[in-house]
CSV table of N, CA and C in Angstrom, one decimal:
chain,number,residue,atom,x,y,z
A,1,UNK,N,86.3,90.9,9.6
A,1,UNK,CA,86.6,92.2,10.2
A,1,UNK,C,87.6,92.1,11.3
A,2,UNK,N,88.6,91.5,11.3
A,2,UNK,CA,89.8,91.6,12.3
A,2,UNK,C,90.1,92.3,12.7
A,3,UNK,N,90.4,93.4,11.6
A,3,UNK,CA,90.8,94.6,12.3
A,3,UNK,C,89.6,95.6,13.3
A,4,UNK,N,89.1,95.8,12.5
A,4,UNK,CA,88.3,96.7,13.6
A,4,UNK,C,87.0,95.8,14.4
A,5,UNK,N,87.4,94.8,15.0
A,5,UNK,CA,86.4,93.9,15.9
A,5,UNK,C,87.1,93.8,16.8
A,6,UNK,N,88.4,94.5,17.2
A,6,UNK,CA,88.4,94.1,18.7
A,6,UNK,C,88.0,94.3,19.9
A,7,UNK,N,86.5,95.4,19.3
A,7,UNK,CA,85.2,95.3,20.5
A,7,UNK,C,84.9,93.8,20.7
A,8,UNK,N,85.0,93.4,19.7
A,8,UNK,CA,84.1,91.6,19.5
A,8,UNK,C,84.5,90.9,20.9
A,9,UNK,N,86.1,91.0,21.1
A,9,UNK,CA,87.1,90.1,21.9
A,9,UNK,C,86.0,89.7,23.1
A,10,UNK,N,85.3,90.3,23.4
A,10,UNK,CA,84.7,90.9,24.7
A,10,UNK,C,83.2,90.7,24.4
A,11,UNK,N,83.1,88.3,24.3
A,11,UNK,CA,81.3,88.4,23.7
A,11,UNK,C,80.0,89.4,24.0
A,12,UNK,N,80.0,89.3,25.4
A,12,UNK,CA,78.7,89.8,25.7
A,12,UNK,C,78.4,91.6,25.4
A,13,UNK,N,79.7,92.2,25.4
A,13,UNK,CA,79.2,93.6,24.4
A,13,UNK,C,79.1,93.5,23.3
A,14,UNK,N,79.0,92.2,22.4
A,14,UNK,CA,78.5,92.4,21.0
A,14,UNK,C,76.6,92.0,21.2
A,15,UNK,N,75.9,91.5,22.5
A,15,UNK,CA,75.0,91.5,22.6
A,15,UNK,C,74.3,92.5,23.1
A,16,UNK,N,74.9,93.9,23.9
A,16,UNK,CA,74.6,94.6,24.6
A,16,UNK,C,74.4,95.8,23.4
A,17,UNK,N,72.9,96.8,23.5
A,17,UNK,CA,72.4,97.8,23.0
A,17,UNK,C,72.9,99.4,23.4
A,18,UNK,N,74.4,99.2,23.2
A,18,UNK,CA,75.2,100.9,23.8
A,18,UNK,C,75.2,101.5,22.9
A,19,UNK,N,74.8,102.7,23.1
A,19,UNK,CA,74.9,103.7,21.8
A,19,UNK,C,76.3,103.8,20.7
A,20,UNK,N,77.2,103.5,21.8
A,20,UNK,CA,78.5,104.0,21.2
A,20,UNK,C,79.0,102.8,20.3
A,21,UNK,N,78.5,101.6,20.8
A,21,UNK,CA,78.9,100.4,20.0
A,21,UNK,C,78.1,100.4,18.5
A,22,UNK,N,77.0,101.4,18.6
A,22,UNK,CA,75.8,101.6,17.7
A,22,UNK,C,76.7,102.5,16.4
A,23,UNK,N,77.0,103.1,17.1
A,23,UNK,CA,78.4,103.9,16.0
A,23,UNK,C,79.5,103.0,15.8
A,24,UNK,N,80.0,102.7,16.2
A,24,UNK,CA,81.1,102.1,15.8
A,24,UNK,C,80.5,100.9,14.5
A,25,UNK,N,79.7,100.3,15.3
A,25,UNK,CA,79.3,99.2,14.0
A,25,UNK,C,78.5,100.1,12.6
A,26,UNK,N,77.7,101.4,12.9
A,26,UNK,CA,77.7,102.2,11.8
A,26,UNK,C,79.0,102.7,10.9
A,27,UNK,N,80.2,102.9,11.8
A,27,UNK,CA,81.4,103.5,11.3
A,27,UNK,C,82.0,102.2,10.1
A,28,UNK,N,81.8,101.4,11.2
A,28,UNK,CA,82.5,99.7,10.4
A,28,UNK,C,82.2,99.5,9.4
A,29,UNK,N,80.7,99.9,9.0
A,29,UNK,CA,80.2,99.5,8.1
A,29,UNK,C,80.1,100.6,6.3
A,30,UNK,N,80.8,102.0,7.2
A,30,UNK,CA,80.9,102.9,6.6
A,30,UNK,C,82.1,102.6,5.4
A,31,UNK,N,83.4,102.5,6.7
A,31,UNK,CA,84.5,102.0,6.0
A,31,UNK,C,84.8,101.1,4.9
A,32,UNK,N,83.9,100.1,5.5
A,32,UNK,CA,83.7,98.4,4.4
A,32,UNK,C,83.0,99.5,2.9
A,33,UNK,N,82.4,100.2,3.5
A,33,UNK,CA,81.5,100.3,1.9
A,33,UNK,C,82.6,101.0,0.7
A,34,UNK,N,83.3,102.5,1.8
A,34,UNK,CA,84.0,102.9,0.9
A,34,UNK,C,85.7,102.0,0.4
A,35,UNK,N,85.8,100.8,1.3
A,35,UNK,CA,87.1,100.3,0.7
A,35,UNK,C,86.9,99.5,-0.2
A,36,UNK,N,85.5,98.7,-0.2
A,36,UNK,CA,85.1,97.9,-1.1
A,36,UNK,C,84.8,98.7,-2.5
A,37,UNK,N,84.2,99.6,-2.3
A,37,UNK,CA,84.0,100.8,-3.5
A,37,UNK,C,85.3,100.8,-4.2
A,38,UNK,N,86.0,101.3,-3.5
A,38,UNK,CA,87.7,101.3,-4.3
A,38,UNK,C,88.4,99.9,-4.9
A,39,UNK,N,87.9,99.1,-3.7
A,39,UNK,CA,88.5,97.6,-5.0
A,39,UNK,C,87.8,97.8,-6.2
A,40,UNK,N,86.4,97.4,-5.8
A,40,UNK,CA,85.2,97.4,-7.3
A,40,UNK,C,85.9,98.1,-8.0
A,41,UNK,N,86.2,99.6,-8.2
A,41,UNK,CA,86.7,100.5,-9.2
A,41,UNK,C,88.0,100.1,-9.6
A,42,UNK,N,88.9,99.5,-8.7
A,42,UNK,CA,89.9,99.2,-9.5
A,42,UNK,C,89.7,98.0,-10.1
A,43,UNK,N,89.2,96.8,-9.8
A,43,UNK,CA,88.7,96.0,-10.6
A,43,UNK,C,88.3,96.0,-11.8
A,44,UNK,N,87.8,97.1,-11.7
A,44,UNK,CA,86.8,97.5,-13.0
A,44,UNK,C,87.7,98.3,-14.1
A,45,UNK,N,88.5,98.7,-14.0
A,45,UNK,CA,89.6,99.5,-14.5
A,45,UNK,C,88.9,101.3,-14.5
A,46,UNK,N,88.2,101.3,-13.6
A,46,UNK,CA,87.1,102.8,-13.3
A,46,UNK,C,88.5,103.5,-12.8
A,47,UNK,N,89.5,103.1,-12.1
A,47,UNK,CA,91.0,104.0,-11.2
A,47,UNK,C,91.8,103.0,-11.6
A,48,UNK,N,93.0,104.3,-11.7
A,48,UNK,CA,94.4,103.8,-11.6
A,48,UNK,C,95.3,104.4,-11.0
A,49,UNK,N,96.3,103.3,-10.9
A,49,UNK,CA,97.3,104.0,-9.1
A,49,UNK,C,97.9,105.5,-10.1
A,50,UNK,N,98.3,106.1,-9.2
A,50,UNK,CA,99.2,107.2,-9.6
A,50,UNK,C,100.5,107.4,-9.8
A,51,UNK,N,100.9,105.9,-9.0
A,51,UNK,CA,101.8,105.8,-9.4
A,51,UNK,C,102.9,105.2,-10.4
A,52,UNK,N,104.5,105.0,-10.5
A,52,UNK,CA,104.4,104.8,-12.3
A,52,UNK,C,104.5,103.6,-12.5
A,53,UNK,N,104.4,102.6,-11.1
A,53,UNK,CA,104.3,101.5,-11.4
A,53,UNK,C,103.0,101.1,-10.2
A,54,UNK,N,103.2,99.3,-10.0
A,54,UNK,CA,102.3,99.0,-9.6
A,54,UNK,C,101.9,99.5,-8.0
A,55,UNK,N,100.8,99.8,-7.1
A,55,UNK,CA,100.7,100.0,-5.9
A,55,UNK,C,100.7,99.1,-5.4
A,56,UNK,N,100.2,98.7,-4.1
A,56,UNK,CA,99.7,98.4,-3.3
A,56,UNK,C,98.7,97.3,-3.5
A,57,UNK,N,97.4,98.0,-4.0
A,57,UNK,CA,96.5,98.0,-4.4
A,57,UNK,C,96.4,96.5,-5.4
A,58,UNK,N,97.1,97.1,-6.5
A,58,UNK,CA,97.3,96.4,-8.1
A,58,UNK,C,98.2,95.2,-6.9
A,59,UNK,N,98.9,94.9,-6.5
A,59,UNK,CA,99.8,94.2,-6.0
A,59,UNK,C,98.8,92.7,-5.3
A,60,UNK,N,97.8,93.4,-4.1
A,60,UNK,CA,97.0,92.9,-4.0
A,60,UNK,C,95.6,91.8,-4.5
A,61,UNK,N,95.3,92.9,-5.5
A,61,UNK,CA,94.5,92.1,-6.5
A,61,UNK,C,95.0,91.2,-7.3
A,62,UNK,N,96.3,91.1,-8.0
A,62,UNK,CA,97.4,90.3,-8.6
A,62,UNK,C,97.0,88.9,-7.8
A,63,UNK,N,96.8,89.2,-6.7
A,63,UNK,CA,97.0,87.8,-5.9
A,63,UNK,C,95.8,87.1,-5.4
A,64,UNK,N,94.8,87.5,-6.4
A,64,UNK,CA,93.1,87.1,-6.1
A,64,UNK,C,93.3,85.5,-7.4
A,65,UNK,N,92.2,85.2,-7.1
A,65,UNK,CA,91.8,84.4,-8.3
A,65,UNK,C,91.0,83.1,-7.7
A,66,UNK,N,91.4,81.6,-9.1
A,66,UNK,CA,90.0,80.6,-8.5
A,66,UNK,C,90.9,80.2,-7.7
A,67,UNK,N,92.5,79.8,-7.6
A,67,UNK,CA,93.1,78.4,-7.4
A,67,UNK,C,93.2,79.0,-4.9
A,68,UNK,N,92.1,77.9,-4.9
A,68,UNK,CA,91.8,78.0,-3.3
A,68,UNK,C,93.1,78.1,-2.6
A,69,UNK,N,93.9,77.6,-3.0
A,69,UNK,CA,95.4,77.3,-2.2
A,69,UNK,C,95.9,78.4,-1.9
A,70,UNK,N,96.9,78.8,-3.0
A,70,UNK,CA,97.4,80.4,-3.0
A,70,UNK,C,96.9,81.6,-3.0
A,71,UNK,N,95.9,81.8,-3.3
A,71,UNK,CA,94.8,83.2,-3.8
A,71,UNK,C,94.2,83.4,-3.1
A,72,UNK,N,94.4,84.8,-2.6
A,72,UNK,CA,93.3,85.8,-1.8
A,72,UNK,C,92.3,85.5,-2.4
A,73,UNK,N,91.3,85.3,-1.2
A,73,UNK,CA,89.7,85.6,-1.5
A,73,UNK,C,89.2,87.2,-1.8
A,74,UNK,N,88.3,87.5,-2.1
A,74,UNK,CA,87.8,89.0,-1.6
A,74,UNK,C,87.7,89.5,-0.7
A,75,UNK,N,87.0,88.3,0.3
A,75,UNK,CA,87.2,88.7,2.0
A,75,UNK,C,88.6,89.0,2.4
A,76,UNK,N,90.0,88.3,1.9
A,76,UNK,CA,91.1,88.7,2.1
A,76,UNK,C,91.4,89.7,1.5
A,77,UNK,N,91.1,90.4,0.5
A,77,UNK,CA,91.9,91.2,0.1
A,77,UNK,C,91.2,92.5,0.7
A,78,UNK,N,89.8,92.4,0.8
A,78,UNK,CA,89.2,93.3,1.9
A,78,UNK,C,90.1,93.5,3.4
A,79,UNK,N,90.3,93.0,3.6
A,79,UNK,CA,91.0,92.9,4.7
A,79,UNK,C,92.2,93.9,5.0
A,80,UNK,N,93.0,93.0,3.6
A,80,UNK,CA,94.5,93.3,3.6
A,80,UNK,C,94.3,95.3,3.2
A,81,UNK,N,93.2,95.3,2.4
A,81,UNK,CA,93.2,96.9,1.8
A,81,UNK,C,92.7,97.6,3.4
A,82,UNK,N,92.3,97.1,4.5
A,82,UNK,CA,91.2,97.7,5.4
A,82,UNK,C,93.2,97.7,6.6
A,83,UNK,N,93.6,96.6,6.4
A,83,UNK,CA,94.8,96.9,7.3
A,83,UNK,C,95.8,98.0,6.6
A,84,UNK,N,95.8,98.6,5.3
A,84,UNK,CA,97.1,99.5,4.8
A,84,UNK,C,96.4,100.7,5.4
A,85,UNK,N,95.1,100.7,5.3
A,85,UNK,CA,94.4,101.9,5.3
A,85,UNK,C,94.6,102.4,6.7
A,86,UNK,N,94.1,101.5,7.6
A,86,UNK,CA,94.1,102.2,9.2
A,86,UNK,C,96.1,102.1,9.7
A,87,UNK,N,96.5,101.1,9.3
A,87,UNK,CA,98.3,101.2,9.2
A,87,UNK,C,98.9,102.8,9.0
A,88,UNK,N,98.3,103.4,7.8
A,88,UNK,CA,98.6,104.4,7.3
A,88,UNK,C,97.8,105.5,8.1
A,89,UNK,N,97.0,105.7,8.3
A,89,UNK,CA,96.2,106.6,9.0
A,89,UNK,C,96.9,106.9,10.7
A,90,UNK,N,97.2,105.6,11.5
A,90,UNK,CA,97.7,105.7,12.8
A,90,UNK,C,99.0,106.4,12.5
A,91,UNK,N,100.0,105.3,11.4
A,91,UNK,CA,101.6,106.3,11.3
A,91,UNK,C,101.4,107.5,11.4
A,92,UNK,N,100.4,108.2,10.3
A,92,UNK,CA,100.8,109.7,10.1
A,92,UNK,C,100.1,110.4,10.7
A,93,UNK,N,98.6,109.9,11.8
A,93,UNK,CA,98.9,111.0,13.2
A,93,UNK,C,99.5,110.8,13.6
A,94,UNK,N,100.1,110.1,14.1
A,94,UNK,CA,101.1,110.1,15.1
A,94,UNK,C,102.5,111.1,15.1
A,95,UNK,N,102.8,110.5,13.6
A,95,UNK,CA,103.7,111.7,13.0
A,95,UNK,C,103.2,113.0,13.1
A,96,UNK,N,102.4,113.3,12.6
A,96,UNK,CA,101.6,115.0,12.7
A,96,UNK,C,101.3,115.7,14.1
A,97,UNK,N,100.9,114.5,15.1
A,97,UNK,CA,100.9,115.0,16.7
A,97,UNK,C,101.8,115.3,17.4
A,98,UNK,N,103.3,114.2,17.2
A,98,UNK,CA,104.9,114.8,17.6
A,98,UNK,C,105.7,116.1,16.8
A,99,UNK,N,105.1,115.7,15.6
A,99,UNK,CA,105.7,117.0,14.9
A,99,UNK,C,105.4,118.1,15.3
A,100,UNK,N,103.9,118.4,15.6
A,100,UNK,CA,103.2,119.8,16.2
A,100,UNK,C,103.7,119.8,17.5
A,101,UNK,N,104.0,118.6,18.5
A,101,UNK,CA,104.7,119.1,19.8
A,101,UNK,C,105.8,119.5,19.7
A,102,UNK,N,106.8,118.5,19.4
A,102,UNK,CA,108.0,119.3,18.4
A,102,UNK,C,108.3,121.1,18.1
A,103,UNK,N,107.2,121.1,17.4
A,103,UNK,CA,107.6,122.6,16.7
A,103,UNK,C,107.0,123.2,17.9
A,104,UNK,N,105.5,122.8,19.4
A,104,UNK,CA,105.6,123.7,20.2
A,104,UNK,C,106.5,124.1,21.1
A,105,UNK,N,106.9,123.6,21.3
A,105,UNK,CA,108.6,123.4,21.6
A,105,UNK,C,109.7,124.2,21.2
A,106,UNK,N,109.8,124.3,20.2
A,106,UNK,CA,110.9,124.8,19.6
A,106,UNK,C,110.5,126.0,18.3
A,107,UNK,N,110.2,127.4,19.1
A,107,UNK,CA,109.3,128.1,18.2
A,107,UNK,C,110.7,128.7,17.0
A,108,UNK,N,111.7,128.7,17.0
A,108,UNK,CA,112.5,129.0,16.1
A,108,UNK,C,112.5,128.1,14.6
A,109,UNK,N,112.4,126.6,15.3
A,109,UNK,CA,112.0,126.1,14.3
A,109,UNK,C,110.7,126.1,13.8
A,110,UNK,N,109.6,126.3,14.3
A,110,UNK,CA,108.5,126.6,14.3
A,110,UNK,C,108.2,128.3,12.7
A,111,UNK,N,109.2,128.8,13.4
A,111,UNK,CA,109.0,130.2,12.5
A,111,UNK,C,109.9,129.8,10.8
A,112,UNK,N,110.8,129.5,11.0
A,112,UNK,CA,111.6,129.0,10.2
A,112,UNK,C,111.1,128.0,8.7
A,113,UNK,N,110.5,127.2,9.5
A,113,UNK,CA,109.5,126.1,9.0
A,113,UNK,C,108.5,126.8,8.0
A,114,UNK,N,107.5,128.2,8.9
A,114,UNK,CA,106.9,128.6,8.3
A,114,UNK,C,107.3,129.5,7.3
A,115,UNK,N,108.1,130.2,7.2
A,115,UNK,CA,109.2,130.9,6.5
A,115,UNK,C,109.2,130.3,5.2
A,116,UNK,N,109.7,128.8,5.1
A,116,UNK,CA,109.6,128.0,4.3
A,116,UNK,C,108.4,127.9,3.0
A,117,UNK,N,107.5,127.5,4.2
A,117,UNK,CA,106.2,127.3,3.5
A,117,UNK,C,106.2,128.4,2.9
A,118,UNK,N,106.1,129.3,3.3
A,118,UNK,CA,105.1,131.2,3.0
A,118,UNK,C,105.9,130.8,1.5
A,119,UNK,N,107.3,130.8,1.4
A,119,UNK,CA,108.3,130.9,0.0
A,119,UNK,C,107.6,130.5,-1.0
A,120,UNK,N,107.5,128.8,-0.7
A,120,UNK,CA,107.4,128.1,-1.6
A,120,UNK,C,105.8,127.8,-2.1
A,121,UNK,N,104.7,128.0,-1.2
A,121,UNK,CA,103.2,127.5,-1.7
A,121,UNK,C,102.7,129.1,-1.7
A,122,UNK,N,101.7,129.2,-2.5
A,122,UNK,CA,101.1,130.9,-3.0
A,122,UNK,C,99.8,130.4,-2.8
A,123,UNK,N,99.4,131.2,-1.5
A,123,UNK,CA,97.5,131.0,-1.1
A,123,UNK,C,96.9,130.2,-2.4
A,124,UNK,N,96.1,129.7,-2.0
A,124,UNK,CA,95.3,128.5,-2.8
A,124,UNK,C,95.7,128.1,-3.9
A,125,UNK,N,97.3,127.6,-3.9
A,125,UNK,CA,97.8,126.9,-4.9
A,125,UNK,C,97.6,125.3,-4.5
A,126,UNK,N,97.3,125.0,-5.6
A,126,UNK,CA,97.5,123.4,-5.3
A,126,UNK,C,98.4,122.9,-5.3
A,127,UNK,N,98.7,121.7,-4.5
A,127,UNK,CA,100.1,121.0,-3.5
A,127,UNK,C,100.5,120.2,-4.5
A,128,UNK,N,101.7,120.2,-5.5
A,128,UNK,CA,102.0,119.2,-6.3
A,128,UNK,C,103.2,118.4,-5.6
A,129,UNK,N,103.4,117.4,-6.3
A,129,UNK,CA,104.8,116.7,-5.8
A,129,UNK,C,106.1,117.2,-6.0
A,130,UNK,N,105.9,118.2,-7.2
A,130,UNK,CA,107.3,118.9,-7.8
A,130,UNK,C,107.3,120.4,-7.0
A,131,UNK,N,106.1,121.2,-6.4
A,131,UNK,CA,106.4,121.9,-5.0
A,131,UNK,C,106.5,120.9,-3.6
A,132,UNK,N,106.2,120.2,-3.6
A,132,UNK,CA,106.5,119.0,-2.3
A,132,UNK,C,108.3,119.5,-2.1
A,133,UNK,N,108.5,118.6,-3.4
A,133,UNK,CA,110.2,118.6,-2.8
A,133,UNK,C,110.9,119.6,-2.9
A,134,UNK,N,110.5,120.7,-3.0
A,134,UNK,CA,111.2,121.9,-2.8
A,134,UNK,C,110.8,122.5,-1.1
A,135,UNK,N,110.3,121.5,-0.1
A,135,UNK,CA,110.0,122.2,1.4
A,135,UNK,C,110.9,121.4,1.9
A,136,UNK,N,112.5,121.6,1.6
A,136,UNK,CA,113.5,120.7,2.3
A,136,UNK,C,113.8,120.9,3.8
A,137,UNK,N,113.3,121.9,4.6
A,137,UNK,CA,113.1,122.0,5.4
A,137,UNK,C,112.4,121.2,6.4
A,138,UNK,N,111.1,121.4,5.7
A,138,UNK,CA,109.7,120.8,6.0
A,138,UNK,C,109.9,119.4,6.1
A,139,UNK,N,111.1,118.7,5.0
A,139,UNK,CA,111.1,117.3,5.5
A,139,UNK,C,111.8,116.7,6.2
A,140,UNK,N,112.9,117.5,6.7
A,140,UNK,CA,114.3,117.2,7.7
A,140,UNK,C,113.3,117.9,9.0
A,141,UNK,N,112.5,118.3,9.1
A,141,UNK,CA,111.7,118.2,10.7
A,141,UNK,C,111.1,117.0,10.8
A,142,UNK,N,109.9,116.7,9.6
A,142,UNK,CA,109.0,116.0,9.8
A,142,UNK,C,110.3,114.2,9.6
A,143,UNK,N,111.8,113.9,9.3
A,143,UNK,CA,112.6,113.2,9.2
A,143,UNK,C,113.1,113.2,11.2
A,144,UNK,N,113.3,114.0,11.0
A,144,UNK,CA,113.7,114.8,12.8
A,144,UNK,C,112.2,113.9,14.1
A,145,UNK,N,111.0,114.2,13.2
A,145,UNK,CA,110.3,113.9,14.2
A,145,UNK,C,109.7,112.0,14.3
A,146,UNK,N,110.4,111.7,12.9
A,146,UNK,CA,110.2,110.3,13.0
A,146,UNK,C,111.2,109.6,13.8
A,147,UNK,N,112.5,110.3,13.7
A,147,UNK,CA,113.8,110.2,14.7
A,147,UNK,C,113.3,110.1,15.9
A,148,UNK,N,112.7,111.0,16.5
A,148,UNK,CA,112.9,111.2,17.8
A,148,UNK,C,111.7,110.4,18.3
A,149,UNK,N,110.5,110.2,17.6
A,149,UNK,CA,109.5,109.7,18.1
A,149,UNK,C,108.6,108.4,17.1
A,150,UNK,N,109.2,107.3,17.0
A,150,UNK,CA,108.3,106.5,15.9
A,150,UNK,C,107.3,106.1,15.9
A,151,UNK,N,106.8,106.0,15.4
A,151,UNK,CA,105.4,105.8,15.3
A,151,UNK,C,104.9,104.5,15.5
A,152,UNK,N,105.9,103.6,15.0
A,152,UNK,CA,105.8,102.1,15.2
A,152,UNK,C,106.6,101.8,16.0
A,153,UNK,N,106.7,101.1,17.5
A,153,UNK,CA,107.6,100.6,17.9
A,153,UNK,C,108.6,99.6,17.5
A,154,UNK,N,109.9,99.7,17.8
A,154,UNK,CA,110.4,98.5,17.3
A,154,UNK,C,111.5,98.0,18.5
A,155,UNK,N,111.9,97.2,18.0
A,155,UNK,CA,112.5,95.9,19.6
A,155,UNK,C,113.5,95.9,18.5
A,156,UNK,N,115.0,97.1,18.9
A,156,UNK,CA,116.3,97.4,18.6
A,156,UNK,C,117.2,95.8,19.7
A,157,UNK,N,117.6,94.3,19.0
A,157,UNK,CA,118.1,93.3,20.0
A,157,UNK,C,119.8,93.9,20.0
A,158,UNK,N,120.4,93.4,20.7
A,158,UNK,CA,121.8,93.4,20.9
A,158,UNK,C,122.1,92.1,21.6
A,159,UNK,N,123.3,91.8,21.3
A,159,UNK,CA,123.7,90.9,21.4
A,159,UNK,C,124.6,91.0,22.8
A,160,UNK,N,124.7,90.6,23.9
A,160,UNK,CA,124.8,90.7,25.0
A,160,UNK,C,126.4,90.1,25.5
A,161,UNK,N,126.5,89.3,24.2
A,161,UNK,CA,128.4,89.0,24.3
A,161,UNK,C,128.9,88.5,23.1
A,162,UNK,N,130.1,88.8,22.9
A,162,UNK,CA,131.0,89.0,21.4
A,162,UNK,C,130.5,87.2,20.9
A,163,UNK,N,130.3,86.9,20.0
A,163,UNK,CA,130.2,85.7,19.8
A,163,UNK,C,132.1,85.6,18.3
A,164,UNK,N,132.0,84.6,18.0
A,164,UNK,CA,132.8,84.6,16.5
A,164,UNK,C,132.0,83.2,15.6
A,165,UNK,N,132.2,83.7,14.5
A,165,UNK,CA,132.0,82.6,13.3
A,165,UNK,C,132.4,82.3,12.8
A,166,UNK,N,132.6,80.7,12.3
A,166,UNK,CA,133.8,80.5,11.8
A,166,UNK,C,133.2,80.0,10.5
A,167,UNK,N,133.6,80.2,9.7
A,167,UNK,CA,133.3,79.5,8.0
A,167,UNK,C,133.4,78.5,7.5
């Protein structure tokens, strides 16, 4: 559990009786059940990705087997599925919390946006992929808000004097 143990870092709170640590290792153990649930099912051929080729997922399991060397264990591939999951979950609050500041911000685009929406989705219609790409709007803000604020940091280097290469 690497990922979500880095209460652990810190021995003697894995010995101490805090309520809150009492959740968290109930939550831990929440998550383990339902990601492990979704391997088993794909394992089992019980689900398949949606998408039209392989996911994530299929990609991962590809890379299980006996030979010890190369091949994810279970415990790794537990892993690797428990890191896309929380990976994925941080990106897109993050995205969804600048975006809403964003649009508090800027109520023209805010109205506009909704404008959009009201056109294109009809009260309790269900959200397909082929109304998706018709909120071109909707995706040049939420494109706008990955611009202005990313979600992942990243270390942009520059090179601090002209160098040349020669062949």
């Amino acid at each position: 559990n690497r990922t979500l143990n880095m209460i652990g870092l810190i021995p003697i709170i894995n010995r101490l009786p805090f309520p809150s640590k009492q959740r968290i290792d109930k939550s831990k153990q929440d998550v383990r059940i339902v990601i492990q649930r979704i391997i088993d099912d794909r394992k089992k051929n019980l689900t398949t990705s949606s998408c039209k080729g392989p996911d994530l997922l299929d990609l991962i399991l590809a890379a299980r087997g006996d030979d010890k060397i190369s091949k994810l264990t279970d415990e790794e591939i537990y892993e690797e599925a428990l890191t896309f999951v929380l990976a994925g979950h941080e990106t897109t609050s993050n995205l969804m919390i600048w975006t809403l500041y964003n649009l508090a911000n800027n109520p023209d685009v805010c109205q506009r946006l909704e404008v959009e929406v009201d056109s294109v989705l009809n009260d309790n219609e269900e959200i397909t992929a082929s109304t998706l790409s018709l909120l071109t709007y909707t995706e040049a803000v939420l494109k706008e808000s990955l611009r202005l604020h990313q979600p992942v940091p990243t270390i942009v280097r520059q090179a601090v004097e002209d160098n040349m290469l020669i062949a």
